[in-house]
PDB file of C-alpha atoms in Angstrom:
ATOM      1  CA  UNK O   1      46.110 -20.252  -8.109  1.00  0.00           C
ATOM      2  CA  UNK O   2      46.927 -19.552 -11.719  1.00  0.00           C
ATOM      3  CA  UNK O   3      44.478 -18.559 -14.430  1.00  0.00           C
ATOM      4  CA  UNK O   4      44.755 -22.066 -15.852  1.00  0.00           C
ATOM      5  CA  UNK O   5      44.028 -23.576 -12.406  1.00  0.00           C
ATOM      6  CA  UNK O   6      40.852 -21.554 -12.029  1.00  0.00           C
ATOM      7  CA  UNK O   7      39.582 -22.285 -15.516  1.00  0.00           C
ATOM      8  CA  UNK O   8      40.264 -25.985 -14.993  1.00  0.00           C
ATOM      9  CA  UNK O   9      38.308 -25.954 -11.727  1.00  0.00           C
ATOM     10  CA  UNK O  10      35.440 -24.076 -13.337  1.00  0.00           C
ATOM     11  CA  UNK O  11      35.268 -26.639 -16.120  1.00  0.00           C
ATOM     12  CA  UNK O  12      35.175 -29.447 -13.541  1.00  0.00           C
ATOM     13  CA  UNK O  13      32.419 -27.681 -11.568  1.00  0.00           C
ATOM     14  CA  UNK O  14      30.220 -27.049 -14.595  1.00  0.00           C
ATOM     15  CA  UNK O  15      27.280 -29.285 -15.451  1.00  0.00           C
ATOM     16  CA  UNK O  16      25.338 -29.778 -18.655  1.00  0.00           C
ATOM     17  CA  UNK O  17      22.039 -29.027 -16.902  1.00  0.00           C
ATOM     18  CA  UNK O  18      23.227 -25.734 -15.415  1.00  0.00           C
ATOM     19  CA  UNK O  19      24.716 -24.738 -18.754  1.00  0.00           C
ATOM     20  CA  UNK O  20      21.410 -25.486 -20.471  1.00  0.00           C
ATOM     21  CA  UNK O  21      19.550 -23.409 -17.879  1.00  0.00           C
ATOM     22  CA  UNK O  22      21.896 -20.436 -18.359  1.00  0.00           C
ATOM     23  CA  UNK O  23      21.617 -20.684 -22.144  1.00  0.00           C
ATOM     24  CA  UNK O  24      17.826 -20.672 -21.847  1.00  0.00           C
ATOM     25  CA  UNK O  25      18.157 -17.457 -19.849  1.00  0.00           C
ATOM     26  CA  UNK O  26      20.206 -15.818 -22.566  1.00  0.00           C
ATOM     27  CA  UNK O  27      23.798 -16.730 -21.695  1.00  0.00           C
ATOM     28  CA  UNK O  28      26.217 -17.016 -24.578  1.00  0.00           C
ATOM     29  CA  UNK O  29      29.151 -19.310 -25.183  1.00  0.00           C
ATOM     30  CA  UNK O  30      31.711 -19.835 -23.875  1.00  0.00           C
ATOM     31  CA  UNK O  31      30.606 -21.058 -20.455  1.00  0.00           C
ATOM     32  CA  UNK O  32      30.842 -24.254 -18.423  1.00  0.00           C
ATOM     33  CA  UNK O  33      27.591 -23.944 -16.500  1.00  0.00           C
ATOM     34  CA  UNK O  34      28.748 -23.453 -12.903  1.00  0.00           C
ATOM     35  CA  UNK O  35      26.159 -22.745 -10.217  1.00  0.00           C
ATOM     36  CA  UNK O  36      26.715 -19.419  -8.487  1.00  0.00           C
ATOM     37  CA  UNK O  37      26.892 -21.141  -5.114  1.00  0.00           C
ATOM     38  CA  UNK O  38      29.782 -23.237  -6.427  1.00  0.00           C
ATOM     39  CA  UNK O  39      31.524 -20.185  -7.891  1.00  0.00           C
ATOM     40  CA  UNK O  40      31.625 -18.685  -4.409  1.00  0.00           C
ATOM     41  CA  UNK O  41      33.827 -21.550  -3.240  1.00  0.00           C
ATOM     42  CA  UNK O  42      36.657 -20.008  -5.283  1.00  0.00           C
ATOM     43  CA  UNK O  43      36.205 -16.419  -4.110  1.00  0.00           C
ATOM     44  CA  UNK O  44      38.708 -16.452  -1.249  1.00  0.00           C
ATOM     45  CA  UNK O  45      41.546 -17.810  -3.367  1.00  0.00           C
ATOM     46  CA  UNK O  46      40.939 -15.536  -6.353  1.00  0.00           C
ATOM     47  CA  UNK O  47      40.550 -12.376  -4.242  1.00  0.00           C
ATOM     48  CA  UNK O  48      44.192 -12.704  -3.239  1.00  0.00           C
ATOM     49  CA  UNK O  49      45.264 -12.054  -6.835  1.00  0.00           C
ATOM     50  CA  UNK O  50      43.574  -9.038  -8.386  1.00  0.00           C
ATOM     51  CA  UNK O  51      45.386  -9.459 -11.696  1.00  0.00           C
ATOM     52  CA  UNK O  52      43.949 -12.962 -11.874  1.00  0.00           C
ATOM     53  CA  UNK O  53      40.465 -11.668 -11.064  1.00  0.00           C
ATOM     54  CA  UNK O  54      40.662  -9.155 -13.913  1.00  0.00           C
ATOM     55  CA  UNK O  55      41.981 -11.797 -16.300  1.00  0.00           C
ATOM     56  CA  UNK O  56      38.981 -13.964 -15.531  1.00  0.00           C
ATOM     57  CA  UNK O  57      36.596 -11.236 -16.678  1.00  0.00           C
ATOM     58  CA  UNK O  58      38.646 -10.579 -19.782  1.00  0.00           C
ATOM     59  CA  UNK O  59      38.434 -14.291 -20.669  1.00  0.00           C
ATOM     60  CA  UNK O  60      34.915 -13.854 -22.048  1.00  0.00           C
ATOM     61  CA  UNK O  61      33.814 -17.061 -20.300  1.00  0.00           C
ATOM     62  CA  UNK O  62      30.543 -16.293 -18.501  1.00  0.00           C
ATOM     63  CA  UNK O  63      31.354 -18.350 -15.396  1.00  0.00           C
ATOM     64  CA  UNK O  64      34.780 -16.756 -15.080  1.00  0.00           C
ATOM     65  CA  UNK O  65      33.322 -13.283 -15.632  1.00  0.00           C
ATOM     66  CA  UNK O  66      30.790 -13.744 -12.850  1.00  0.00           C
ATOM     67  CA  UNK O  67      33.518 -15.032 -10.532  1.00  0.00           C
ATOM     68  CA  UNK O  68      35.560 -11.933 -11.356  1.00  0.00           C
ATOM     69  CA  UNK O  69      32.643  -9.774 -10.261  1.00  0.00           C
ATOM     70  CA  UNK O  70      32.713 -11.473  -6.864  1.00  0.00           C
ATOM     71  CA  UNK O  71      36.451 -11.010  -6.407  1.00  0.00           C
ATOM     72  CA  UNK O  72      37.612  -7.778  -8.070  1.00  0.00           C
ATOM     73  CA  UNK O  73      38.134  -4.734  -5.823  1.00  0.00           C
ATOM     74  CA  UNK O  74      35.531  -2.209  -7.082  1.00  0.00           C
ATOM     75  CA  UNK O  75      37.536   0.745  -5.778  1.00  0.00           C
ATOM     76  CA  UNK O  76      40.409  -0.177  -8.079  1.00  0.00           C
ATOM     77  CA  UNK O  77      38.364  -0.211 -11.277  1.00  0.00           C
ATOM     78  CA  UNK O  78      38.778   2.805 -13.540  1.00  0.00           C
ATOM     79  CA  UNK O  79      35.929   4.295 -15.557  1.00  0.00           C
ATOM     80  CA  UNK O  80      37.612   3.022 -18.704  1.00  0.00           C
ATOM     81  CA  UNK O  81      37.789  -0.540 -17.370  1.00  0.00           C
ATOM     82  CA  UNK O  82      34.157  -0.462 -16.258  1.00  0.00           C
ATOM     83  CA  UNK O  83      33.052   0.864 -19.640  1.00  0.00           C
ATOM     84  CA  UNK O  84      34.932  -1.932 -21.356  1.00  0.00           C
ATOM     85  CA  UNK O  85      33.418  -4.508 -19.011  1.00  0.00           C
ATOM     86  CA  UNK O  86      29.901  -3.166 -19.568  1.00  0.00           C
ATOM     87  CA  UNK O  87      30.429  -3.485 -23.318  1.00  0.00           C
ATOM     88  CA  UNK O  88      31.698  -7.050 -22.841  1.00  0.00           C
ATOM     89  CA  UNK O  89      28.726  -8.156 -20.687  1.00  0.00           C
ATOM     90  CA  UNK O  90      26.847 -10.214 -23.265  1.00  0.00           C
ATOM     91  CA  UNK O  91      23.804 -11.343 -21.274  1.00  0.00           C
ATOM     92  CA  UNK O  92      21.664  -9.972 -18.510  1.00  0.00           C
ATOM     93  CA  UNK O  93      23.271 -11.761 -15.544  1.00  0.00           C
ATOM     94  CA  UNK O  94      26.521  -9.948 -16.269  1.00  0.00           C
ATOM     95  CA  UNK O  95      24.964  -6.702 -17.511  1.00  0.00           C
ATOM     96  CA  UNK O  96      22.380  -6.362 -14.736  1.00  0.00           C
ATOM     97  CA  UNK O  97      24.223  -7.963 -11.802  1.00  0.00           C
ATOM     98  CA  UNK O  98      27.998  -8.223 -12.158  1.00  0.00           C
ATOM     99  CA  UNK O  99      28.972  -4.896 -13.741  1.00  0.00           C
ATOM    100  CA  UNK O 100      26.335  -2.784 -11.934  1.00  0.00           C
ATOM    101  CA  UNK O 101      27.420  -4.144  -8.567  1.00  0.00           C
ATOM    102  CA  UNK O 102      31.054  -3.316  -9.227  1.00  0.00           C
ATOM    103  CA  UNK O 103      30.235   0.141 -10.599  1.00  0.00           C
ATOM    104  CA  UNK O 104      27.934   1.037  -7.697  1.00  0.00           C
ATOM    105  CA  UNK O 105      30.468  -0.072  -5.088  1.00  0.00           C
ATOM    106  CA  UNK O 106      33.212   2.042  -6.689  1.00  0.00           C
ATOM    107  CA  UNK O 107      33.716   5.788  -7.039  1.00  0.00           C
ATOM    108  CA  UNK O 108      32.279   6.146 -10.563  1.00  0.00           C
ATOM    109  CA  UNK O 109      28.854   4.581 -10.120  1.00  0.00           C
ATOM    110  CA  UNK O 110      26.557   7.572 -10.556  1.00  0.00           C
ATOM    111  CA  UNK O 111      28.469   9.022 -13.494  1.00  0.00           C
ATOM    112  CA  UNK O 112      28.548   5.739 -15.352  1.00  0.00           C
ATOM    113  CA  UNK O 113      24.935   4.915 -14.496  1.00  0.00           C
ATOM    114  CA  UNK O 114      23.752   8.101 -16.207  1.00  0.00           C
ATOM    115  CA  UNK O 115      26.079   7.551 -19.157  1.00  0.00           C
ATOM    116  CA  UNK O 116      24.944   3.969 -19.651  1.00  0.00           C
ATOM    117  CA  UNK O 117      21.227   4.767 -19.258  1.00  0.00           C
ATOM    118  CA  UNK O 118      21.532   6.919 -22.391  1.00  0.00           C
ATOM    119  CA  UNK O 119      23.268   4.163 -24.386  1.00  0.00           C
ATOM    120  CA  UNK O 120      21.742   2.898 -27.656  1.00  0.00           C
ATOM    121  CA  UNK O 121      22.961  -0.578 -26.698  1.00  0.00           C
ATOM    122  CA  UNK O 122      20.189  -2.501 -24.912  1.00  0.00           C
ATOM    123  CA  UNK O 123      22.334  -4.327 -22.369  1.00  0.00           C
ATOM    124  CA  UNK O 124      24.492  -1.285 -21.615  1.00  0.00           C
ATOM    125  CA  UNK O 125      21.357   0.794 -20.984  1.00  0.00           C
ATOM    126  CA  UNK O 126      19.990  -1.952 -18.726  1.00  0.00           C
ATOM    127  CA  UNK O 127      23.348  -1.925 -16.957  1.00  0.00           C
ATOM    128  CA  UNK O 128      22.906   1.796 -16.315  1.00  0.00           C
ATOM    129  CA  UNK O 129      19.476   1.447 -14.724  1.00  0.00           C
ATOM    130  CA  UNK O 130      20.720  -1.503 -12.675  1.00  0.00           C
ATOM    131  CA  UNK O 131      23.756   0.473 -11.520  1.00  0.00           C
ATOM    132  CA  UNK O 132      21.589   3.313 -10.234  1.00  0.00           C
ATOM    133  CA  UNK O 133      19.251   0.806  -8.563  1.00  0.00           C
ATOM    134  CA  UNK O 134      22.269  -0.668  -6.796  1.00  0.00           C
ATOM    135  CA  UNK O 135      23.480   2.781  -5.785  1.00  0.00           C
ATOM    136  CA  UNK O 136      20.244   3.666  -4.003  1.00  0.00           C
ATOM    137  CA  UNK O 137      20.350   0.331  -2.194  1.00  0.00           C
ATOM    138  CA  UNK O 138      23.669   1.059  -0.470  1.00  0.00           C
ATOM    139  CA  UNK O 139      24.096   4.851  -0.342  1.00  0.00           C
ATOM    140  CA  UNK O 140      22.565   6.922   2.484  1.00  0.00           C
ATOM    141  CA  UNK O 141      19.655   9.046   1.308  1.00  0.00           C
ATOM    142  CA  UNK O 142      21.488  12.223   2.238  1.00  0.00           C
ATOM    143  CA  UNK O 143      24.167  11.655  -0.424  1.00  0.00           C
ATOM    144  CA  UNK O 144      21.666  10.826  -3.172  1.00  0.00           C
ATOM    145  CA  UNK O 145      20.489  13.418  -5.677  1.00  0.00           C
ATOM    146  CA  UNK O 146      16.745  13.237  -5.039  1.00  0.00           C
ATOM    147  CA  UNK O 147      15.890  15.632  -7.854  1.00  0.00           C
ATOM    148  CA  UNK O 148      17.819  13.481 -10.287  1.00  0.00           C
ATOM    149  CA  UNK O 149      16.060  10.374  -9.034  1.00  0.00           C
ATOM    150  CA  UNK O 150      12.678  12.092  -9.469  1.00  0.00           C
ATOM    151  CA  UNK O 151      13.651  12.852 -13.033  1.00  0.00           C
ATOM    152  CA  UNK O 152      14.564   9.230 -13.670  1.00  0.00           C
ATOM    153  CA  UNK O 153      11.287   8.052 -12.127  1.00  0.00           C
ATOM    154  CA  UNK O 154       9.516  10.410 -14.512  1.00  0.00           C
ATOM    155  CA  UNK O 155      11.477   8.960 -17.416  1.00  0.00           C
ATOM    156  CA  UNK O 156      10.354   5.476 -16.433  1.00  0.00           C
ATOM    157  CA  UNK O 157       6.739   6.605 -16.184  1.00  0.00           C
ATOM    158  CA  UNK O 158       6.824   8.113 -19.657  1.00  0.00           C
ATOM    159  CA  UNK O 159       8.943   5.640 -21.599  1.00  0.00           C
ATOM    160  CA  UNK O 160       9.167   2.202 -19.967  1.00  0.00           C
ATOM    161  CA  UNK O 161       6.604   0.427 -22.155  1.00  0.00           C
ATOM    162  CA  UNK O 162       8.273   1.663 -25.344  1.00  0.00           C
ATOM    163  CA  UNK O 163      11.779   0.691 -24.247  1.00  0.00           C
ATOM    164  CA  UNK O 164      13.870  -2.292 -25.271  1.00  0.00           C
ATOM    165  CA  UNK O 165      13.228  -5.644 -23.616  1.00  0.00           C
ATOM    166  CA  UNK O 166      15.907  -5.853 -20.899  1.00  0.00           C
ATOM    167  CA  UNK O 167      15.770  -2.081 -20.393  1.00  0.00           C
ATOM    168  CA  UNK O 168      12.106  -2.467 -19.442  1.00  0.00           C
ATOM    169  CA  UNK O 169      13.070  -5.058 -16.856  1.00  0.00           C
ATOM    170  CA  UNK O 170      15.840  -2.893 -15.406  1.00  0.00           C
ATOM    171  CA  UNK O 171      13.621   0.211 -15.309  1.00  0.00           C
ATOM    172  CA  UNK O 172      10.959  -1.730 -13.423  1.00  0.00           C
ATOM    173  CA  UNK O 173      13.587  -2.927 -10.950  1.00  0.00           C
ATOM    174  CA  UNK O 174      14.838   0.651 -10.564  1.00  0.00           C
ATOM    175  CA  UNK O 175      11.381   1.829  -9.505  1.00  0.00           C
ATOM    176  CA  UNK O 176      11.221  -0.983  -6.953  1.00  0.00           C
ATOM    177  CA  UNK O 177      14.674  -0.073  -5.640  1.00  0.00           C
ATOM    178  CA  UNK O 178      13.814   3.616  -5.196  1.00  0.00           C
ATOM    179  CA  UNK O 179      10.507   2.742  -3.551  1.00  0.00           C
ATOM    180  CA  UNK O 180      12.143   0.261  -1.233  1.00  0.00           C
ATOM    181  CA  UNK O 181      15.427   1.917  -0.335  1.00  0.00           C
ATOM    182  CA  UNK O 182      14.853   5.677  -0.537  1.00  0.00           C
ATOM    183  CA  UNK O 183      12.454   6.700   2.221  1.00  0.00           C
ATOM    184  CA  UNK O 184      12.089  10.259   0.932  1.00  0.00           C
ATOM    185  CA  UNK O 185      10.900   8.997  -2.471  1.00  0.00           C
ATOM    186  CA  UNK O 186       8.872   5.995  -1.358  1.00  0.00           C
ATOM    187  CA  UNK O 187       5.494   7.557  -2.106  1.00  0.00           C
ATOM    188  CA  UNK O 188       6.609   8.981  -5.439  1.00  0.00           C
ATOM    189  CA  UNK O 189       8.070   5.659  -6.565  1.00  0.00           C
ATOM    190  CA  UNK O 190       4.892   3.883  -5.457  1.00  0.00           C
ATOM    191  CA  UNK O 191       2.858   6.322  -7.571  1.00  0.00           C
ATOM    192  CA  UNK O 192       5.055   5.659 -10.608  1.00  0.00           C
ATOM    193  CA  UNK O 193       4.724   1.930  -9.996  1.00  0.00           C
ATOM    194  CA  UNK O 194       0.927   2.261 -10.005  1.00  0.00           C
ATOM    195  CA  UNK O 195       1.065   4.336 -13.175  1.00  0.00           C
ATOM    196  CA  UNK O 196       3.192   1.890 -15.166  1.00  0.00           C
ATOM    197  CA  UNK O 197       1.335  -1.206 -13.984  1.00  0.00           C
ATOM    198  CA  UNK O 198       2.597  -4.560 -15.215  1.00  0.00           C
ATOM    199  CA  UNK O 199       5.747  -4.333 -17.311  1.00  0.00           C
ATOM    200  CA  UNK O 200       5.959  -7.033 -19.959  1.00  0.00           C
ATOM    201  CA  UNK O 201       9.366  -8.551 -20.676  1.00  0.00           C
ATOM    202  CA  UNK O 202      10.213 -11.486 -22.934  1.00  0.00           C
ATOM    203  CA  UNK O 203      12.053 -13.860 -20.590  1.00  0.00           C
ATOM    204  CA  UNK O 204      12.593 -16.498 -23.242  1.00  0.00           C
ATOM    205  CA  UNK O 205      12.295 -20.202 -22.521  1.00  0.00           C
ATOM    206  CA  UNK O 206      12.169 -19.748 -18.736  1.00  0.00           C
ATOM    207  CA  UNK O 207       9.641 -19.654 -15.914  1.00  0.00           C
ATOM    208  CA  UNK O 208      10.863 -16.247 -14.729  1.00  0.00           C
ATOM    209  CA  UNK O 209       8.260 -13.638 -13.852  1.00  0.00           C
ATOM    210  CA  UNK O 210       8.587  -9.864 -13.906  1.00  0.00           C
ATOM    211  CA  UNK O 211       7.666  -8.450 -10.493  1.00  0.00           C
ATOM    212  CA  UNK O 212       4.781  -5.979 -10.431  1.00  0.00           C
ATOM    213  CA  UNK O 213       6.488  -2.911  -8.973  1.00  0.00           C
ATOM    214  CA  UNK O 214       3.434  -1.604  -7.126  1.00  0.00           C
ATOM    215  CA  UNK O 215       2.849  -4.933  -5.397  1.00  0.00           C
ATOM    216  CA  UNK O 216       6.519  -5.344  -4.536  1.00  0.00           C
ATOM    217  CA  UNK O 217       6.838  -1.864  -3.045  1.00  0.00           C
ATOM    218  CA  UNK O 218       3.643  -2.358  -1.035  1.00  0.00           C
ATOM    219  CA  UNK O 219       5.012  -5.654   0.273  1.00  0.00           C
ATOM    220  CA  UNK O 220       8.223  -3.960   1.416  1.00  0.00           C
ATOM    221  CA  UNK O 221       6.197  -1.282   3.195  1.00  0.00           C
ATOM    222  CA  UNK O 222       4.057  -3.936   4.867  1.00  0.00           C
ATOM    223  CA  UNK O 223       7.209  -5.636   6.156  1.00  0.00           C
ATOM    224  CA  UNK O 224       8.521  -2.278   7.473  1.00  0.00           C
ATOM    225  CA  UNK O 225      11.578  -2.579   5.248  1.00  0.00           C
ATOM    226  CA  UNK O 226      11.415   0.760   3.442  1.00  0.00           C
ATOM    227  CA  UNK O 227      14.685   2.641   3.797  1.00  0.00           C
ATOM    228  CA  UNK O 228      16.728  -0.317   5.019  1.00  0.00           C
ATOM    229  CA  UNK O 229      19.981  -0.240   3.063  1.00  0.00           C
ATOM    230  CA  UNK O 230      22.136  -3.170   2.056  1.00  0.00           C
ATOM    231  CA  UNK O 231      25.744  -3.483   3.192  1.00  0.00           C
ATOM    232  CA  UNK O 232      26.847  -4.531  -0.288  1.00  0.00           C
ATOM    233  CA  UNK O 233      25.255  -5.000  -3.690  1.00  0.00           C
ATOM    234  CA  UNK O 234      27.816  -7.538  -4.873  1.00  0.00           C
ATOM    235  CA  UNK O 235      26.397 -11.038  -4.694  1.00  0.00           C
TER     236      UNK O 235
END
């Protein structure tokens, strides 16, 4: 498939209703409005051409960028490319799902997560917290820096309610991830979740709800799922 072939197919797969839904969630033009389930129908073909996959992200079209995240080889992405892609992610689906998944699956995840967390840019900072949340979901506990994670939990406890909108959401999700995936820090994350309580995030003209971290972590414990890692964080 050529770049033009893929973009043509994406345009054909897009619908006005899906586009409206994405725009309500904060997506920005250009996009066609393709459901993620439909995007996945193109994954096999695009994966065979990594140059094509990268070109799709560089297009700036939200649908194409998400498809790129499903098809690019994370191990082949340099720090410079990931930084550029984080800067280009112009709404939360890309900043909190696509780029974090690629970064966490590659060799630069932890370094970039810490760098991005400190960013003055709201979406880049959210990308950083999401990257670290993805890291703890796939990496064995023994390779994680538990002291560093404790420090980040402390940062959430002290600053989450004063943070920027999407950063608050990503911080809350980070606490849930540590409490659910890192057995050694389950109790500490649960305590932070209790301390921060309900995190308020403006989700715009949508019915989305922000999970209460304490309730979510308790639910995972009740299902005996604490410490169960994911095989991949790219979805």
